[in-house]
Short mmCIF file of C-alpha atoms in Angstrom, two decimals:
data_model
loop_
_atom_site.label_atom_id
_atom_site.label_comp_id
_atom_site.label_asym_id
_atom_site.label_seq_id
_atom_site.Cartn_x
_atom_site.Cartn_y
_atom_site.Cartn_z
CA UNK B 1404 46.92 -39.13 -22.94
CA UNK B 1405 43.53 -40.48 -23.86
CA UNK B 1406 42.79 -41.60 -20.71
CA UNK B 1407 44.11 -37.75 -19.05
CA UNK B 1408 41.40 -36.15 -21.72
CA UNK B 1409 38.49 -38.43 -21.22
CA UNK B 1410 38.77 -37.57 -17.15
CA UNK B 1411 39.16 -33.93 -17.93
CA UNK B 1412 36.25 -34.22 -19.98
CA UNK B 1413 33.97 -36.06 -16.96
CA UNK B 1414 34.90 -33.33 -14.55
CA UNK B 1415 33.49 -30.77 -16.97
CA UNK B 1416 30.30 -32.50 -16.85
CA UNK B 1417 30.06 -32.94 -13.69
CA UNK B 1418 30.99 -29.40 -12.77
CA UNK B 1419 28.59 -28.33 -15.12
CA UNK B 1420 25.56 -30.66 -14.06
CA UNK B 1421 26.58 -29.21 -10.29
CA UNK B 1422 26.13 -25.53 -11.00
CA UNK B 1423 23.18 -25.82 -12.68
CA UNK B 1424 21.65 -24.79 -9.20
CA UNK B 1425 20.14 -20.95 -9.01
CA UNK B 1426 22.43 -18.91 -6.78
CA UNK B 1427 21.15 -17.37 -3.57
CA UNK B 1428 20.39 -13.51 -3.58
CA UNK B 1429 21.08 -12.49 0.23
CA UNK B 1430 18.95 -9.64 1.26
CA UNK B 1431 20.89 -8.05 3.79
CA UNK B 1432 24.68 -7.31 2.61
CA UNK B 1433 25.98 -7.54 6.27
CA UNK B 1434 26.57 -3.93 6.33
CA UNK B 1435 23.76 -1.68 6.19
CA UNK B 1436 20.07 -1.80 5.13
CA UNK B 1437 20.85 -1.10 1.20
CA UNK B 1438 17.69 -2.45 -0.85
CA UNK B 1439 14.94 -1.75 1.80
CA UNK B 1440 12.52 0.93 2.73
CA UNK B 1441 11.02 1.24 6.48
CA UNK B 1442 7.45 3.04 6.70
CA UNK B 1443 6.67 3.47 10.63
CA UNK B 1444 3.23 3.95 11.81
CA UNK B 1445 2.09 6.62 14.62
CA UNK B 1446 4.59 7.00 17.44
CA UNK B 1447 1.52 7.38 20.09
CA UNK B 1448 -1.58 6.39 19.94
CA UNK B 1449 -4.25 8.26 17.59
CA UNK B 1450 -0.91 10.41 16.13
CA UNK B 1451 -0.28 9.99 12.44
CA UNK B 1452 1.89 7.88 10.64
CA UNK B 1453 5.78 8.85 10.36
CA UNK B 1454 5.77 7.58 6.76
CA UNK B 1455 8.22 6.29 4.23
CA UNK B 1456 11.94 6.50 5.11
CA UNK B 1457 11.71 8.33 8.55
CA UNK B 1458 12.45 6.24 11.21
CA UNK B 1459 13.05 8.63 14.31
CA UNK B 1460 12.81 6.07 17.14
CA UNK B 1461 16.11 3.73 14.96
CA UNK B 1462 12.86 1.08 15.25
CA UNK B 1463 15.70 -0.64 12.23
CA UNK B 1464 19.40 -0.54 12.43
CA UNK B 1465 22.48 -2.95 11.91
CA UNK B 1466 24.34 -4.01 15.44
CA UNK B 1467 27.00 -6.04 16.57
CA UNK B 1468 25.83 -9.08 18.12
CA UNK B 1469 27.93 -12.36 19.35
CA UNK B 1470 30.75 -10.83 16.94
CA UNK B 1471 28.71 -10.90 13.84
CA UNK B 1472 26.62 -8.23 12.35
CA UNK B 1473 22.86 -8.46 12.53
CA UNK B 1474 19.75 -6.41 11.67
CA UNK B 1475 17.75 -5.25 14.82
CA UNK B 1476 14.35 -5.03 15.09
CA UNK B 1477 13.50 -2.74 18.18
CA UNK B 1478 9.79 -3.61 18.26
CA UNK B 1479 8.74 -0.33 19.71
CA UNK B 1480 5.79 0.65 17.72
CA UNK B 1481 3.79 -0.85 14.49
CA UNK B 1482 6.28 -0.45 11.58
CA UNK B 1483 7.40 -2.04 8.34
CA UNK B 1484 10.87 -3.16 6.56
CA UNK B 1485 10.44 -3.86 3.00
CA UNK B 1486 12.64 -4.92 0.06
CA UNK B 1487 12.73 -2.78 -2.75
CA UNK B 1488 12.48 -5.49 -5.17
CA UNK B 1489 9.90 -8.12 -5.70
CA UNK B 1490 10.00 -11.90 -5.89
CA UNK B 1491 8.50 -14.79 -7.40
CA UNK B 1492 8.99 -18.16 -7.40
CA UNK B 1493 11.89 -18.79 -4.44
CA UNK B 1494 12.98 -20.29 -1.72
CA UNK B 1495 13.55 -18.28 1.21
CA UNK B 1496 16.05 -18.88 4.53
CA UNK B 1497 15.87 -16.49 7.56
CA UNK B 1498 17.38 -17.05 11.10
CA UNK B 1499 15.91 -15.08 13.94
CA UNK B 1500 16.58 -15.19 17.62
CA UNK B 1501 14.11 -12.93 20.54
CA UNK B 1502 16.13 -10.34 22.31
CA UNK B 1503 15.28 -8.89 25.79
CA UNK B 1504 13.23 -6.12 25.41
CA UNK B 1505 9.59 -6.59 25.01
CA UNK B 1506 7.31 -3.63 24.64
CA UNK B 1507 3.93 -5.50 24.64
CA UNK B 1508 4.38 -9.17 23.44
CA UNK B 1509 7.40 -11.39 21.54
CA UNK B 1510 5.29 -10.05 18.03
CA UNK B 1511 6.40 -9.98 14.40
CA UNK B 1512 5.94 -11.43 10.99
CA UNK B 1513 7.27 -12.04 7.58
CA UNK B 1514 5.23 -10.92 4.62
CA UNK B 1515 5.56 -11.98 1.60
CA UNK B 1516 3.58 -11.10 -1.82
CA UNK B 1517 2.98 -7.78 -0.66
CA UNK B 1518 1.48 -5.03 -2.96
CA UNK B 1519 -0.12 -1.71 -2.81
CA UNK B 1520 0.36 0.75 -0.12
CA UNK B 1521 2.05 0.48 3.05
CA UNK B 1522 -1.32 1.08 5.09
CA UNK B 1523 -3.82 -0.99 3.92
CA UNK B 1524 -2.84 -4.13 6.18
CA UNK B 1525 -4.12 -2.86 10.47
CA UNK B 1526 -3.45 0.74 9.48
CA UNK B 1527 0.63 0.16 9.01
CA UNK B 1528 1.45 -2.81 6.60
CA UNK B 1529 1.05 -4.03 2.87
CA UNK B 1530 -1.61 -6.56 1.98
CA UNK B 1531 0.40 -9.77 1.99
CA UNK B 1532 0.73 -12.80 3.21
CA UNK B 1533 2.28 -13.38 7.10
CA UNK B 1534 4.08 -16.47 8.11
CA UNK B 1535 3.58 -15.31 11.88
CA UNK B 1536 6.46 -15.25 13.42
CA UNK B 1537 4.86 -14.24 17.40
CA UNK B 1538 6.50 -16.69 19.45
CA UNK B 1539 4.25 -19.26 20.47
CA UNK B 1540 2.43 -18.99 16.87
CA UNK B 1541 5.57 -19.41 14.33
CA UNK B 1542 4.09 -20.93 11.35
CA UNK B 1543 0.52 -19.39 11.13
CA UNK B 1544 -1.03 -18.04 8.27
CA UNK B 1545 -2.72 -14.96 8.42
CA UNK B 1546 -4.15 -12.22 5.79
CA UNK B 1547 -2.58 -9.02 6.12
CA UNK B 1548 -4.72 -6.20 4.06
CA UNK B 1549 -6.62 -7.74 1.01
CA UNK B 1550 -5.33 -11.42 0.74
CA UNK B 1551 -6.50 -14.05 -0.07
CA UNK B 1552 -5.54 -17.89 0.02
CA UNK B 1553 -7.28 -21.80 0.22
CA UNK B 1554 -5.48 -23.75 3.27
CA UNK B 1555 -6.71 -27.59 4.37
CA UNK B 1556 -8.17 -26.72 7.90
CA UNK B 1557 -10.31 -27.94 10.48
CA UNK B 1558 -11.95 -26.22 13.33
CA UNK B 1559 -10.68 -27.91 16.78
CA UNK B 1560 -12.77 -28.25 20.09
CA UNK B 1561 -12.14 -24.18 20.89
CA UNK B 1562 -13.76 -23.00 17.75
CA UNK B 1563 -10.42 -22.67 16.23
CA UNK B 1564 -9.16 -22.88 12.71
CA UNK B 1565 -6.11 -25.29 12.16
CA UNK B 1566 -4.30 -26.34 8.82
CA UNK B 1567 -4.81 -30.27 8.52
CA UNK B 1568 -3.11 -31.97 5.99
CA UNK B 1569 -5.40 -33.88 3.64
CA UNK B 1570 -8.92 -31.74 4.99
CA UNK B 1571 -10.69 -30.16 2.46
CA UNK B 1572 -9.28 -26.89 1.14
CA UNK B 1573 -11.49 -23.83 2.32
CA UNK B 1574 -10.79 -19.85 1.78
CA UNK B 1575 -8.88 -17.98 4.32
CA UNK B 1576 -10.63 -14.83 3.26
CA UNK B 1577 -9.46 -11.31 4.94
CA UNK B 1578 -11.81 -9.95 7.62
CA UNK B 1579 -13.40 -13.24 8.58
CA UNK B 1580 -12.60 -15.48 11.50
CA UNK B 1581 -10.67 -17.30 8.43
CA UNK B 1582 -8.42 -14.70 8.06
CA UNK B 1583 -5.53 -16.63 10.59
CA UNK B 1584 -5.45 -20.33 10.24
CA UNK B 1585 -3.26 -21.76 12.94
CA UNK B 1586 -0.01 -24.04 12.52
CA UNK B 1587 -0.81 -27.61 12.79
CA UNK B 1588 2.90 -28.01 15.32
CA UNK B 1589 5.04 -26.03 17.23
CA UNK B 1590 8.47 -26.28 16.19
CA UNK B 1591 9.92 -23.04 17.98
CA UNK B 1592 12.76 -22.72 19.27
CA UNK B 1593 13.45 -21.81 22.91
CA UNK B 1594 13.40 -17.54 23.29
CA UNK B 1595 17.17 -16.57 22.88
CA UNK B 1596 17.80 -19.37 20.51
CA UNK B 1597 17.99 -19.17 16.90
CA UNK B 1598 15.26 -19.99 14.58
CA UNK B 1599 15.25 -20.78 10.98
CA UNK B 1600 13.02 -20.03 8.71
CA UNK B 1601 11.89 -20.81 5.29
CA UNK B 1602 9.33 -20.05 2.61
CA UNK B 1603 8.75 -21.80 -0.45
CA UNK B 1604 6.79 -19.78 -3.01
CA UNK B 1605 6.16 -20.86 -6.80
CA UNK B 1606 3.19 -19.78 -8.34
CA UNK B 1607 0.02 -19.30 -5.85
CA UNK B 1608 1.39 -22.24 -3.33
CA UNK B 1609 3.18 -21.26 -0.14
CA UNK B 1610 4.81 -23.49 2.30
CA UNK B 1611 6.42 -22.37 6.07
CA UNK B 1612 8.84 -24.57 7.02
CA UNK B 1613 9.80 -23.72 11.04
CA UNK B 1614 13.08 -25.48 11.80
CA UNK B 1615 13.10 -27.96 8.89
CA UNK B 1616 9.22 -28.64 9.75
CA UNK B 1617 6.71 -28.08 7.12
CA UNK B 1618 3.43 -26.69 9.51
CA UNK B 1619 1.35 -24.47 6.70
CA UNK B 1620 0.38 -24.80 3.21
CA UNK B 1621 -1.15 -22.00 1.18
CA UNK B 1622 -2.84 -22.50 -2.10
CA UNK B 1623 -4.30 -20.17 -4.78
CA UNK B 1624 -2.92 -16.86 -3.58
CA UNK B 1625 -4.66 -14.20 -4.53
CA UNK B 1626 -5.73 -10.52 -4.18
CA UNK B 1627 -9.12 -10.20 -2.28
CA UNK B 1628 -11.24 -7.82 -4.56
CA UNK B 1629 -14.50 -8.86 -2.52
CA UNK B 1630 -16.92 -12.06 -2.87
CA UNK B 1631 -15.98 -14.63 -5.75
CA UNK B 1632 -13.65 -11.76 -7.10
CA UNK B 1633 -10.28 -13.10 -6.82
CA UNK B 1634 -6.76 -11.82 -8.68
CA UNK B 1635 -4.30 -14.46 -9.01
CA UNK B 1636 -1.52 -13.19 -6.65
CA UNK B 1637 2.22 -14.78 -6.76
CA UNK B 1638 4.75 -12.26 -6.68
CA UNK B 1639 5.75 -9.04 -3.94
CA UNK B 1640 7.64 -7.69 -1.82
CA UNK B 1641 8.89 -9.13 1.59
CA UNK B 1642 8.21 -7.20 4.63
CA UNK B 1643 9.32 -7.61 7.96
CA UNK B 1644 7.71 -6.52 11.13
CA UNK B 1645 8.17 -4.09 14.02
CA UNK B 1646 5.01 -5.27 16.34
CA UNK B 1647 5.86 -5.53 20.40
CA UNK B 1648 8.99 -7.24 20.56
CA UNK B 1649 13.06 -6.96 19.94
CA UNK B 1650 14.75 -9.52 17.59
CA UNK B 1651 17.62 -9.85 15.65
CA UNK B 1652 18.01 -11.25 12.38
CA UNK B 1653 21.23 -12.50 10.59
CA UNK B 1654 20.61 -13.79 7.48
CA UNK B 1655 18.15 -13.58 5.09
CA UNK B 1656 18.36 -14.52 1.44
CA UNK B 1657 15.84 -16.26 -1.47
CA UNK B 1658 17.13 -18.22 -4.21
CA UNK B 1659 15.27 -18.93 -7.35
CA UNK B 1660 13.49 -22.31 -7.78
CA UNK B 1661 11.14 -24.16 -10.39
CA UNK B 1662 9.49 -26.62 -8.26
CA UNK B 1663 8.43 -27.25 -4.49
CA UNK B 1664 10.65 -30.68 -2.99
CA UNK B 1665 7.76 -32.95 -3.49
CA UNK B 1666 8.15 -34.31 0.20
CA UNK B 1667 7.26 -30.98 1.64
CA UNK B 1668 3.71 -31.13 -0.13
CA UNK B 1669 3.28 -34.03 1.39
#
């Protein structure tokens, strides 16, 4: 009888010391697009933005796809999906896969911190960060409205900015040929073929992990307010873009952490 207790008591611990792990959130319910707003810029070019929650060209819907269902990104024109909620200090995990139809080029991002106005990022988004998703750039850095971040880069032989692990941080400042640092690897996946993606965010530090690669590091987000005027920034919303390319996304979700796995700073 001892013996029966003292095991019962053991599994208690260790079911306790097991779900001491954050649960994920998932951002899309599988359904519908409860918990986001779209904003959708000018339909032609020179026309005026549609605006908040008007989205006549269904640039955003939920589809069947490969018997599972997925959010669809049409690509059509400049337009933004946003969470209604903010974040801060998470892990993030997003698959995405191209589809067919390409309007100008295989384009889109995933912002994250974003604040302010839809608008203030190339006439459409919020000032964020982007972990570029554009295929052939998946991983780069770039700042979308009034960001502003410190990345270890170097400039290779085409006058090009390039995150380097262990170079000297420098500013990745908005409106500057800083404002895109590219990935230091390609780890993309083939078009048609599903990528996954994930963000690590805890205080002002960012890392974009491409396929279980680590290829960017931010550090010391922050709001751009002009020259040696910087707001701490580490919290937003997450947008997603509509920018010259369909693709399909089916599953997205952040989970709550308290640290950054050491190996991925690294």
């Amino acid at each position: 009888m001892k013996n029966t207790f003292f095991l019962f008591l053991i599994s208690i611990l260790v079911f306790s010391s097991c779900s001491t792990e954050e649960p994920w959130q998932p951002l899309f319910n599988g359904q519908d697009l409860t918990g986001w707003d779209t904003w959708c810029g000018p339909t032609e070019e020179g026309g005026v933005p549609v605006g908040l929650n008007k989205d006549p060209l269904n640039l955003f819907s939920v589809v069947d796809l490969e018997g599972e269902k997925v959010i669809k990104i049409s690509g059509e024109i400049n337009a933004s999906i946003a969470t209604q909620e903010e974040f801060e200090n998470y892990h993030l995990v997003m698959e995405f896969k191209w589809g067919e139809k390409v309007y100008s080029t295989r384009n889109s991002g995933l912002l994250y911190h974003s604040y302010g106005d839809f608008g203030a990022g190339i006439g459409v988004w919020m000032s964020s960060h982007e972990l570029q998703l554009k295929s052939g750039n998946i991983g780069d850095s770039y700042r979308m409205g009034k960001s502003y971040c410190e990345i270890p880069m170097k400039k290779n032989a085409e006058e090009k900015y390039i995150y380097s692990k262990g170079a000297e941080k420098a500013p990745s400042i908005p409106d500057t040929e800083t404002r895109i640092i590219a990935k230091d690897a390609d780890y993309e996946n083939p078009v048609g073929e599903w990528n996954k993606i994930e963000l690590y965010c805890l205080g002002r530090t960012s890392v974009h992990v491409i396929n279980g690669k680590v290829n960017m590091i931010n550090y010391n987000s922050g709001k751009y307010l002009g020259p040696n005027n910087i707001e701490p920034l580490s919290k937003g919303k997450i947008q997603l873009q509509s920018e010259g390319g369909e693709l399909f996304i089916r599953s997205i979700k952040v989970q709550p952490i308290s640290e950054i796995p050491q190996e991925l700073l690294q």
